[in-house]
PDB file of C-alpha atoms and ligand atoms in Angstrom:
ATOM      1  CA  MET F   1      20.471  15.148   4.623  1.00 79.00           C
ATOM      2  CA  GLN F   2      19.074  13.838   7.919  1.00 92.00           C
ATOM      3  CA  SER F   3      20.933  10.826   9.178  1.00 98.00           C
ATOM      4  CA  VAL F   4      18.999   7.567   8.974  1.00 98.00           C
ATOM      5  CA  ILE F   5      18.390   5.496  12.197  1.00 99.00           C
ATOM      6  CA  ILE F   6      18.549   1.747  11.283  1.00 99.00           C
ATOM      7  CA  THR F   7      16.734  -0.557  13.611  1.00 99.00           C
ATOM      8  CA  ALA F   8      17.275  -4.327  13.504  1.00 99.00           C
ATOM      9  CA  ALA F   9      14.341  -6.549  14.827  1.00 99.00           C
ATOM     10  CA  LEU F  10      16.259  -9.825  15.286  1.00 98.00           C
ATOM     11  CA  VAL F  11      13.926 -12.283  16.643  1.00 98.00           C
ATOM     12  CA  GLY F  12      10.121 -11.447  16.913  1.00 98.00           C
ATOM     13  CA  ALA F  13       7.608 -13.812  18.370  1.00 98.00           C
ATOM     14  CA  GLU F  14       6.351 -15.592  15.436  1.00 98.00           C
ATOM     15  CA  VAL F  15       9.182 -16.859  13.192  1.00 98.00           C
ATOM     16  CA  SER F  16      10.661 -20.270  13.885  1.00 98.00           C
ATOM     17  CA  ARG F  17      14.049 -21.979  13.267  1.00 98.00           C
ATOM     18  CA  GLU F  18      12.179 -24.309  10.601  1.00 98.00           C
ATOM     19  CA  GLN F  19      11.395 -21.110   8.681  1.00 98.00           C
ATOM     20  CA  GLN F  20      14.588 -19.362   9.056  1.00 98.00           C
ATOM     21  CA  PRO F  21      17.554 -21.468  10.287  1.00 98.00           C
ATOM     22  CA  ALA F  22      19.607 -18.435  11.210  1.00 98.00           C
ATOM     23  CA  LEU F  23      17.133 -17.049  13.652  1.00 99.00           C
ATOM     24  CA  PRO F  24      18.870 -16.313  16.878  1.00 99.00           C
ATOM     25  CA  LEU F  25      16.914 -17.941  19.905  1.00 98.00           C
ATOM     26  CA  THR F  26      19.322 -18.305  22.896  1.00 98.00           C
ATOM     27  CA  PRO F  27      20.531 -15.182  24.793  1.00 98.00           C
ATOM     28  CA  GLN F  28      24.038 -15.775  23.454  1.00 98.00           C
ATOM     29  CA  GLU F  29      22.874 -15.958  19.828  1.00 98.00           C
ATOM     30  CA  ILE F  30      20.834 -12.953  20.253  1.00 99.00           C
ATOM     31  CA  ILE F  31      23.739 -10.968  21.741  1.00 99.00           C
ATOM     32  CA  GLN F  32      25.896 -12.130  18.879  1.00 99.00           C
ATOM     33  CA  ALA F  33      23.462 -11.141  16.242  1.00 99.00           C
ATOM     34  CA  ALA F  34      22.977  -7.762  17.794  1.00 99.00           C
ATOM     35  CA  VAL F  35      26.665  -6.909  17.825  1.00 99.00           C
ATOM     36  CA  GLU F  36      26.835  -8.070  14.194  1.00 99.00           C
ATOM     37  CA  CYS F  37      23.907  -5.762  13.268  1.00 99.00           C
ATOM     38  CA  TYR F  38      25.541  -3.043  15.154  1.00 99.00           C
ATOM     39  CA  GLU F  39      28.790  -3.450  13.306  1.00 99.00           C
ATOM     40  CA  ALA F  40      26.829  -3.496  10.013  1.00 99.00           C
ATOM     41  CA  GLY F  41      25.145  -0.004  10.920  1.00 98.00           C
ATOM     42  CA  ALA F  42      22.052  -0.456  13.223  1.00 99.00           C
ATOM     43  CA  ALA F  43      21.595   2.043  15.938  1.00 99.00           C
ATOM     44  CA  ILE F  44      18.714   0.415  17.572  1.00 99.00           C
ATOM     45  CA  ILE F  45      18.077  -3.294  18.364  1.00 99.00           C
ATOM     46  CA  HIS F  46      14.522  -4.230  18.804  1.00 99.00           C
ATOM     47  CA  LEU F  47      14.300  -7.186  21.147  1.00 99.00           C
ATOM     48  CA  HIS F  48      12.157 -10.367  21.830  1.00 99.00           C
ATOM     49  CA  VAL F  49      13.475 -13.377  23.775  1.00 99.00           C
ATOM     50  CA  ARG F  50      12.579 -17.081  23.421  1.00 98.00           C
ATOM     51  CA  ASP F  51      12.547 -19.856  26.116  1.00 98.00           C
ATOM     52  CA  ALA F  52      14.589 -22.933  26.005  1.00 98.00           C
ATOM     53  CA  ASP F  53      12.100 -24.611  23.577  1.00 98.00           C
ATOM     54  CA  GLY F  54      12.306 -21.473  21.266  1.00 98.00           C
ATOM     55  CA  ASN F  55       8.822 -20.218  22.343  1.00 98.00           C
ATOM     56  CA  ALA F  56       8.243 -16.410  22.641  1.00 98.00           C
ATOM     57  CA  THR F  57       8.511 -15.454  26.394  1.00 98.00           C
ATOM     58  CA  GLN F  58       8.812 -12.074  28.049  1.00 98.00           C
ATOM     59  CA  ASP F  59      10.760 -13.485  31.006  1.00 98.00           C
ATOM     60  CA  ALA F  60      12.617 -10.793  32.882  1.00 98.00           C
ATOM     61  CA  GLN F  61      15.872 -12.742  33.317  1.00 98.00           C
ATOM     62  CA  LEU F  62      16.204 -13.476  29.805  1.00 98.00           C
ATOM     63  CA  PHE F  63      15.751  -9.880  28.726  1.00 99.00           C
ATOM     64  CA  ARG F  64      18.303  -8.772  31.341  1.00 98.00           C
ATOM     65  CA  ALA F  65      20.838 -11.302  30.242  1.00 98.00           C
ATOM     66  CA  VAL F  66      20.379 -10.032  26.730  1.00 98.00           C
ATOM     67  CA  VAL F  67      20.304  -6.464  27.325  1.00 98.00           C
ATOM     68  CA  GLU F  68      23.388  -6.627  29.749  1.00 98.00           C
ATOM     69  CA  GLY F  69      25.272  -9.010  27.221  1.00 98.00           C
ATOM     70  CA  ILE F  70      24.607  -6.401  24.513  1.00 98.00           C
ATOM     71  CA  ARG F  71      25.874  -3.520  26.634  1.00 98.00           C
ATOM     72  CA  ALA F  72      28.997  -5.289  27.378  1.00 98.00           C
ATOM     73  CA  ARG F  73      29.914  -5.424  23.957  1.00 98.00           C
ATOM     74  CA  CYS F  74      28.616  -2.146  22.216  1.00 98.00           C
ATOM     75  CA  ASP F  75      26.714   1.107  22.924  1.00 98.00           C
ATOM     76  CA  VAL F  76      23.808   0.133  20.537  1.00 98.00           C
ATOM     77  CA  ILE F  77      20.348   1.292  21.696  1.00 98.00           C
ATOM     78  CA  THR F  78      18.355  -1.507  23.354  1.00 98.00           C
ATOM     79  CA  GLN F  79      14.567  -1.419  22.746  1.00 98.00           C
ATOM     80  CA  VAL F  80      12.450  -4.334  24.291  1.00 99.00           C
ATOM     81  CA  SER F  81       9.116  -5.375  23.168  1.00 99.00           C
ATOM     82  CA  THR F  82       6.190  -4.841  25.445  1.00 99.00           C
ATOM     83  CA  GLY F  83       3.963  -6.468  22.729  1.00 98.00           C
ATOM     84  CA  GLY F  84       5.324 -10.065  23.260  1.00 98.00           C
ATOM     85  CA  ALA F  85       3.202 -12.457  21.489  1.00 98.00           C
ATOM     86  CA  VAL F  86      -0.518 -12.595  20.771  1.00 98.00           C
ATOM     87  CA  GLY F  87      -2.430 -13.981  23.878  1.00 97.00           C
ATOM     88  CA  MET F  88       0.035 -13.031  26.561  1.00 98.00           C
ATOM     89  CA  SER F  89      -1.382 -10.933  29.636  1.00 98.00           C
ATOM     90  CA  ALA F  90      -0.441  -7.373  30.251  1.00 98.00           C
ATOM     91  CA  ASP F  91       1.613  -8.346  33.289  1.00 98.00           C
ATOM     92  CA  GLU F  92       3.593 -10.945  31.362  1.00 98.00           C
ATOM     93  CA  ARG F  93       4.241  -8.468  28.554  1.00 98.00           C
ATOM     94  CA  LEU F  94       5.482  -5.786  30.876  1.00 98.00           C
ATOM     95  CA  GLN F  95       8.251  -8.045  32.497  1.00 98.00           C
ATOM     96  CA  SER F  96      10.552  -7.012  29.810  1.00 98.00           C
ATOM     97  CA  ILE F  97      11.022  -3.460  31.133  1.00 98.00           C
ATOM     98  CA  ALA F  98      12.622  -4.641  34.452  1.00 98.00           C
ATOM     99  CA  CYS F  99      16.033  -4.646  32.947  1.00 98.00           C
ATOM    100  CA  GLN F 100      15.991  -0.821  32.204  1.00 97.00           C
ATOM    101  CA  PRO F 101      16.446  -0.842  28.400  1.00 98.00           C
ATOM    102  CA  ASP F 102      16.821   2.449  26.561  1.00 98.00           C
ATOM    103  CA  MET F 103      13.654   2.238  24.858  1.00 98.00           C
ATOM    104  CA  ALA F 104      10.463  -0.125  24.761  1.00 98.00           C
ATOM    105  CA  THR F 105       7.610  -0.554  22.203  1.00 99.00           C
ATOM    106  CA  LEU F 106       4.142   0.780  23.031  1.00 99.00           C
ATOM    107  CA  THR F 107       1.189  -0.252  20.674  1.00 99.00           C
ATOM    108  CA  THR F 108      -1.661   2.180  20.963  1.00 98.00           C
ATOM    109  CA  GLY F 109      -4.615   0.004  19.866  1.00 98.00           C
ATOM    110  CA  THR F 110      -6.170  -3.535  19.403  1.00 98.00           C
ATOM    111  CA  VAL F 111      -5.640  -5.022  16.025  1.00 98.00           C
ATOM    112  CA  ASN F 112      -6.095  -8.394  14.155  1.00 98.00           C
ATOM    113  CA  PHE F 113      -2.819 -10.241  13.797  1.00 98.00           C
ATOM    114  CA  GLY F 114      -3.272 -13.157  11.258  1.00 97.00           C
ATOM    115  CA  GLU F 115      -5.892 -15.363  12.935  1.00 97.00           C
ATOM    116  CA  GLY F 116      -5.114 -13.761  16.338  1.00 98.00           C
ATOM    117  CA  VAL F 117      -5.938 -10.560  17.956  1.00 98.00           C
ATOM    118  CA  PHE F 118      -3.209  -8.348  19.459  1.00 98.00           C
ATOM    119  CA  MET F 119      -5.077  -6.967  22.520  1.00 98.00           C
ATOM    120  CA  ASN F 120      -4.280  -3.480  23.409  1.00 98.00           C
ATOM    121  CA  ASN F 121      -7.300  -1.934  25.002  1.00 98.00           C
ATOM    122  CA  ARG F 122      -7.191   1.703  26.336  1.00 98.00           C
ATOM    123  CA  SER F 123      -6.564   0.969  29.986  1.00 98.00           C
ATOM    124  CA  LEU F 124      -3.729  -1.442  29.105  1.00 98.00           C
ATOM    125  CA  VAL F 125      -2.176   1.111  26.816  1.00 98.00           C
ATOM    126  CA  GLU F 126      -2.487   3.965  29.448  1.00 98.00           C
ATOM    127  CA  THR F 127      -0.988   1.567  32.136  1.00 98.00           C
ATOM    128  CA  PHE F 128       1.913   0.824  29.761  1.00 98.00           C
ATOM    129  CA  ALA F 129       2.675   4.387  28.993  1.00 98.00           C
ATOM    130  CA  GLN F 130       2.559   5.116  32.668  1.00 98.00           C
ATOM    131  CA  ARG F 131       4.990   2.459  33.582  1.00 98.00           C
ATOM    132  CA  LEU F 132       7.485   3.392  30.775  1.00 98.00           C
ATOM    133  CA  GLN F 133       7.281   7.054  31.955  1.00 97.00           C
ATOM    134  CA  GLN F 134       7.753   6.194  35.545  1.00 96.00           C
ATOM    135  CA  ALA F 135      10.891   3.916  34.669  1.00 97.00           C
ATOM    136  CA  GLY F 136      12.537   6.530  32.390  1.00 96.00           C
ATOM    137  CA  ILE F 137      12.251   4.471  29.350  1.00 97.00           C
ATOM    138  CA  VAL F 138      11.432   6.081  26.155  1.00 98.00           C
ATOM    139  CA  PRO F 139       8.649   4.442  24.163  1.00 98.00           C
ATOM    140  CA  GLU F 140       8.461   3.775  20.387  1.00 98.00           C
ATOM    141  CA  ILE F 141       4.693   3.896  19.276  1.00 98.00           C
ATOM    142  CA  GLU F 142       4.069   0.968  17.154  1.00 99.00           C
ATOM    143  CA  ILE F 143       1.417   1.887  14.592  1.00 98.00           C
ATOM    144  CA  PHE F 144      -0.346  -1.055  12.964  1.00 98.00           C
ATOM    145  CA  ASP F 145      -3.444   0.776  11.815  1.00 98.00           C
ATOM    146  CA  VAL F 146      -4.277   4.345  11.349  1.00 98.00           C
ATOM    147  CA  GLY F 147      -6.579   4.804  14.374  1.00 98.00           C
ATOM    148  CA  MET F 148      -3.516   4.053  16.546  1.00 98.00           C
ATOM    149  CA  LEU F 149      -2.208   7.463  15.729  1.00 98.00           C
ATOM    150  CA  ASP F 150      -5.107   9.201  17.219  1.00 98.00           C
ATOM    151  CA  GLU F 151      -4.766   7.125  20.290  1.00 98.00           C
ATOM    152  CA  ALA F 152      -0.964   8.239  20.540  1.00 98.00           C
ATOM    153  CA  MET F 153      -2.293  11.894  20.321  1.00 98.00           C
ATOM    154  CA  ARG F 154      -4.681  11.113  23.191  1.00 98.00           C
ATOM    155  CA  LEU F 155      -1.775   9.717  25.315  1.00 98.00           C
ATOM    156  CA  ARG F 156       0.107  12.876  24.518  1.00 98.00           C
ATOM    157  CA  GLY F 157      -2.862  14.972  25.649  1.00 98.00           C
ATOM    158  CA  MET F 158      -2.886  13.063  29.057  1.00 98.00           C
ATOM    159  CA  GLY F 159       0.671  13.749  29.466  1.00 97.00           C
ATOM    160  CA  LEU F 160       1.704  10.072  29.164  1.00 98.00           C
ATOM    161  CA  ILE F 161       4.086  10.335  26.330  1.00 97.00           C
ATOM    162  CA  SER F 162       6.039  13.446  25.417  1.00 95.00           C
ATOM    163  CA  ALA F 163       7.644  14.967  22.359  1.00 94.00           C
ATOM    164  CA  PRO F 164       9.506  14.345  20.427  1.00 96.00           C
ATOM    165  CA  ILE F 165       7.530  11.147  19.829  1.00 98.00           C
ATOM    166  CA  GLN F 166       9.240   8.253  17.900  1.00 98.00           C
ATOM    167  CA  PHE F 167       6.761   6.194  15.744  1.00 98.00           C
ATOM    168  CA  ASP F 168       7.174   2.912  13.906  1.00 99.00           C
ATOM    169  CA  PHE F 169       4.740   2.142  11.190  1.00 99.00           C
ATOM    170  CA  VAL F 170       4.398  -1.530  10.842  1.00 98.00           C
ATOM    171  CA  LEU F 171       2.851  -2.226   7.595  1.00 98.00           C
ATOM    172  CA  GLY F 172       1.543  -5.494   6.030  1.00 98.00           C
ATOM    173  CA  VAL F 173       0.605  -7.631   9.011  1.00 98.00           C
ATOM    174  CA  PRO F 174      -2.166  -9.718   7.661  1.00 98.00           C
ATOM    175  CA  GLY F 175      -5.446  -8.352   9.206  1.00 98.00           C
ATOM    176  CA  ALA F 176      -3.833  -5.025   9.906  1.00 98.00           C
ATOM    177  CA  LEU F 177      -3.039  -1.935   7.559  1.00 98.00           C
ATOM    178  CA  GLY F 178      -1.524  -2.837   4.271  1.00 98.00           C
ATOM    179  CA  ALA F 179       1.893  -2.073   3.015  1.00 98.00           C
ATOM    180  CA  ASP F 180       0.802   0.697   0.771  1.00 98.00           C
ATOM    181  CA  PRO F 181       3.126   3.768   0.413  1.00 98.00           C
ATOM    182  CA  ALA F 182       0.005   5.831   0.296  1.00 98.00           C
ATOM    183  CA  TYR F 183      -0.878   4.887   3.907  1.00 98.00           C
ATOM    184  CA  LEU F 184       2.633   5.609   5.016  1.00 98.00           C
ATOM    185  CA  LEU F 185       2.409   9.105   3.176  1.00 98.00           C
ATOM    186  CA  HIS F 186      -0.958   9.760   4.842  1.00 98.00           C
ATOM    187  CA  MET F 187       0.297   8.847   8.501  1.00 98.00           C
ATOM    188  CA  VAL F 188       3.631  10.802   7.962  1.00 98.00           C
ATOM    189  CA  ARG F 189       1.826  13.961   6.877  1.00 97.00           C
ATOM    190  CA  ASN F 190      -0.272  13.820  10.057  1.00 96.00           C
ATOM    191  CA  LEU F 191       2.422  13.344  12.645  1.00 98.00           C
ATOM    192  CA  PRO F 192       2.803  16.191  15.167  1.00 96.00           C
ATOM    193  CA  ALA F 193       5.718  18.546  14.443  1.00 94.00           C
ATOM    194  CA  GLY F 194       9.131  17.430  15.765  1.00 95.00           C
ATOM    195  CA  SER F 195       8.165  13.602  15.531  1.00 98.00           C
ATOM    196  CA  THR F 196      10.535  10.974  14.284  1.00 98.00           C
ATOM    197  CA  TRP F 197       9.353   7.802  12.522  1.00 98.00           C
ATOM    198  CA  SER F 198      10.528   4.648  11.104  1.00 98.00           C
ATOM    199  CA  VAL F 199       8.948   1.945   8.749  1.00 98.00           C
ATOM    200  CA  ALA F 200       8.855  -1.704   9.164  1.00 99.00           C
ATOM    201  CA  GLY F 201       7.499  -3.441   6.252  1.00 98.00           C
ATOM    202  CA  MET F 202       6.444  -7.096   6.359  1.00 98.00           C
ATOM    203  CA  GLY F 203       8.036  -9.692   4.139  1.00 98.00           C
ATOM    204  CA  ARG F 204       9.073  -8.498   0.646  1.00 98.00           C
ATOM    205  CA  HIS F 205       7.824  -5.030   1.689  1.00 98.00           C
ATOM    206  CA  GLN F 206      10.769  -4.484   4.004  1.00 98.00           C
ATOM    207  CA  LEU F 207      12.949  -3.578   1.188  1.00 98.00           C
ATOM    208  CA  THR F 208      10.632  -1.476  -0.798  1.00 98.00           C
ATOM    209  CA  LEU F 209       9.158   0.560   1.970  1.00 98.00           C
ATOM    210  CA  GLY F 210      12.641   0.829   3.541  1.00 98.00           C
ATOM    211  CA  VAL F 211      13.719   2.518   0.375  1.00 98.00           C
ATOM    212  CA  ILE F 212      10.769   4.690   0.318  1.00 98.00           C
ATOM    213  CA  ALA F 213      11.402   5.897   3.989  1.00 98.00           C
ATOM    214  CA  LEU F 214      14.903   6.626   2.937  1.00 98.00           C
ATOM    215  CA  ALA F 215      13.576   8.803   0.215  1.00 98.00           C
ATOM    216  CA  MET F 216      11.107  10.535   2.456  1.00 98.00           C
ATOM    217  CA  GLY F 217      13.651  11.353   5.174  1.00 98.00           C
ATOM    218  CA  GLY F 218      12.454   8.782   7.727  1.00 98.00           C
ATOM    219  CA  ASN F 219      14.114   5.782   9.392  1.00 98.00           C
ATOM    220  CA  VAL F 220      14.130   1.950   8.668  1.00 99.00           C
ATOM    221  CA  ARG F 221      13.497  -1.205  10.583  1.00 99.00           C
ATOM    222  CA  VAL F 222      14.758  -4.488   9.118  1.00 99.00           C
ATOM    223  CA  GLY F 223      15.382  -7.903  10.497  1.00 99.00           C
ATOM    224  CA  PHE F 224      13.852 -11.524  10.914  1.00 99.00           C
ATOM    225  CA  GLU F 225      10.916 -10.352  12.872  1.00 99.00           C
ATOM    226  CA  ASP F 226       9.542  -8.849   9.792  1.00 98.00           C
ATOM    227  CA  ASN F 227      11.178 -10.633   6.870  1.00 99.00           C
ATOM    228  CA  ILE F 228      13.310 -13.738   6.588  1.00 99.00           C
ATOM    229  CA  TYR F 229      14.230 -13.377   2.998  1.00 98.00           C
ATOM    230  CA  PHE F 230      17.035 -11.528   1.165  1.00 98.00           C
ATOM    231  CA  ARG F 231      15.119 -11.765  -2.087  1.00 98.00           C
ATOM    232  CA  LYS F 232      12.247 -13.856  -3.472  1.00 97.00           C
ATOM    233  CA  GLY F 233      12.915 -17.515  -2.777  1.00 97.00           C
ATOM    234  CA  GLN F 234      16.338 -16.676  -1.021  1.00 98.00           C
ATOM    235  CA  LEU F 235      16.439 -16.765   2.699  1.00 98.00           C
ATOM    236  CA  ALA F 236      18.787 -13.993   4.395  1.00 99.00           C
ATOM    237  CA  ARG F 237      21.965 -15.531   5.827  1.00 98.00           C
ATOM    238  CA  SER F 238      21.552 -13.328   8.990  1.00 99.00           C
ATOM    239  CA  ASN F 239      19.981 -10.199  10.377  1.00 99.00           C
ATOM    240  CA  ALA F 240      23.343  -8.347   9.766  1.00 99.00           C
ATOM    241  CA  GLU F 241      22.929  -9.184   5.986  1.00 99.00           C
ATOM    242  CA  LEU F 242      19.682  -7.127   5.942  1.00 99.00           C
ATOM    243  CA  VAL F 243      21.143  -4.433   7.833  1.00 99.00           C
ATOM    244  CA  ALA F 244      24.248  -4.155   5.596  1.00 99.00           C
ATOM    245  CA  ARG F 245      22.025  -3.913   2.317  1.00 99.00           C
ATOM    246  CA  ILE F 246      19.903  -1.011   3.611  1.00 99.00           C
ATOM    247  CA  VAL F 247      23.106   0.729   4.859  1.00 98.00           C
ATOM    248  CA  ARG F 248      24.439   0.298   1.224  1.00 98.00           C
ATOM    249  CA  ILE F 249      21.264   1.801  -0.134  1.00 98.00           C
ATOM    250  CA  ALA F 250      21.151   4.688   2.255  1.00 98.00           C
ATOM    251  CA  LYS F 251      24.778   5.748   1.471  1.00 98.00           C
ATOM    252  CA  GLU F 252      23.789   5.603  -2.322  1.00 98.00           C
ATOM    253  CA  MET F 253      20.977   7.905  -1.493  1.00 98.00           C
ATOM    254  CA  GLU F 254      23.215  10.263   0.627  1.00 97.00           C
ATOM    255  CA  ARG F 255      21.513   9.548   3.880  1.00 98.00           C
ATOM    256  CA  PRO F 256      24.115   9.139   6.480  1.00 98.00           C
ATOM    257  CA  VAL F 257      23.696   6.392   8.801  1.00 98.00           C
ATOM    258  CA  ALA F 258      23.239   7.456  12.464  1.00 98.00           C
ATOM    259  CA  THR F 259      25.705   5.948  15.031  1.00 98.00           C
ATOM    260  CA  PRO F 260      23.975   4.904  18.411  1.00 98.00           C
ATOM    261  CA  ALA F 261      25.180   8.135  19.831  1.00 98.00           C
ATOM    262  CA  GLN F 262      23.644  10.294  17.085  1.00 98.00           C
ATOM    263  CA  ALA F 263      20.512   8.227  17.293  1.00 98.00           C
ATOM    264  CA  ARG F 264      20.404   8.852  21.125  1.00 98.00           C
ATOM    265  CA  ALA F 265      20.568  12.602  20.451  1.00 97.00           C
ATOM    266  CA  ILE F 266      18.040  12.652  17.519  1.00 98.00           C
ATOM    267  CA  LEU F 267      15.612  10.648  19.800  1.00 98.00           C
ATOM    268  CA  GLN F 268      16.401  12.524  22.849  1.00 97.00           C
ATOM    269  CA  LEU F 269      16.775   9.288  24.943  1.00 96.00           C
ATOM    270  CA  ASP F 270      17.999  11.101  27.993  1.00 90.00           C
ATOM    271  CA  ARG F 271      14.921  13.192  28.367  1.00 80.00           C
ATOM    272  CA  TYR F 272      13.275  11.395  31.405  1.00 69.00           C
ATOM    273  CA  LYS F 273      16.571  10.577  32.996  1.00 61.00           C
ATOM    274  CA  ILE F 274      16.759  14.086  34.792  1.00 49.00           C
ATOM    275  CA  VAL F 275      13.443  13.701  36.488  1.00 49.00           C
ATOM    276  CA  SER F 276      13.031  10.145  37.236  1.00 46.00           C
ATOM    277  CA  LYS F 277      16.455   8.856  38.116  1.00 42.00           C
TER     278      LYS F 277
HETATM  279  N1  LIG G   1       4.494  -9.926  18.285  1.00 53.36           N
HETATM  280  C1  LIG G   1       3.399  -9.093  18.049  1.00 53.36           C
HETATM  281  C2  LIG G   1       2.056  -9.578  18.489  1.00 53.36           C
HETATM  282  C3  LIG G   1       6.142  -5.411  19.646  1.00 53.36           C
HETATM  283  O1  LIG G   1       7.213  -5.873  19.731  1.00 53.36           O
HETATM  284  O2  LIG G   1       5.745  -4.452  20.563  1.00 53.36           O
HETATM  285  C4  LIG G   1       3.621  -7.804  18.682  1.00 53.36           C
HETATM  286  C5  LIG G   1       5.114  -7.016  18.481  1.00 53.36           C
HETATM  287  C6  LIG G   1       4.963  -5.593  18.716  1.00 53.36           C
HETATM  288  O3  LIG G   1       6.049  -7.721  17.971  1.00 53.36           O
HETATM  289 ZN1  LIG G   2       8.363  -6.830  18.106  1.00 53.36          ZN
END
């Protein structure tokens, strides 16, 4: 069986301490949570950062502090958000890549996000793809709705992203594509050959879609960004607790858990380094 790559999305831009008391907010807390998730079996850490008041920010220095702090302690793959929070400008969002992470997210279309609108018009998406390519940072394509797959294919046709493409299906955001396994199946069936993919189910769907992804040969994202509960009515104690559970299930399902080094090889993370460094 193909190894499973587990991503831990630790912070996000929307969850608050009031909702989840164990949410890491300061650089030191985020670094510590990342190391715990790595020790529990995560190969990728998906990163957002918060300012001193706990608000979402794309501040370059905060991202640098977190990425360098994680790298000083383990070899887990660092993946920064270029999505940031609803309402941020493109320039603001792109600050996160200055710290030269291993990966960064790239959302390929605009979508409702609760009452907000997560703006990703075509020229913004092309600019983001270009900037990642120039910097030698491998994108993970965030798919919040089916049309975003077509847009990703358009970027591939323009030479702005290259195979193998890593997709993350973010399912169950209010206003976006629902967390229906039939949608996941449809999208996975329509991926270009050689693609890799993971699923990020919102709320209670994190566990069920994660298990479905394990059965389908895909990868899984867990963590407080998408889900703060361990089970109905019971908050998770830590991000690592959510990682440890999906690791246990993966092992039961005979899916070996990829180390960061194995994940780097599967995702071909060194692919741009030869040309751009
Ligand atoms: N916070 C969402 C509006 C990403 O990290 O690239 C966008 C998001 C996606 O979280
Ligand atoms: Zn995110």
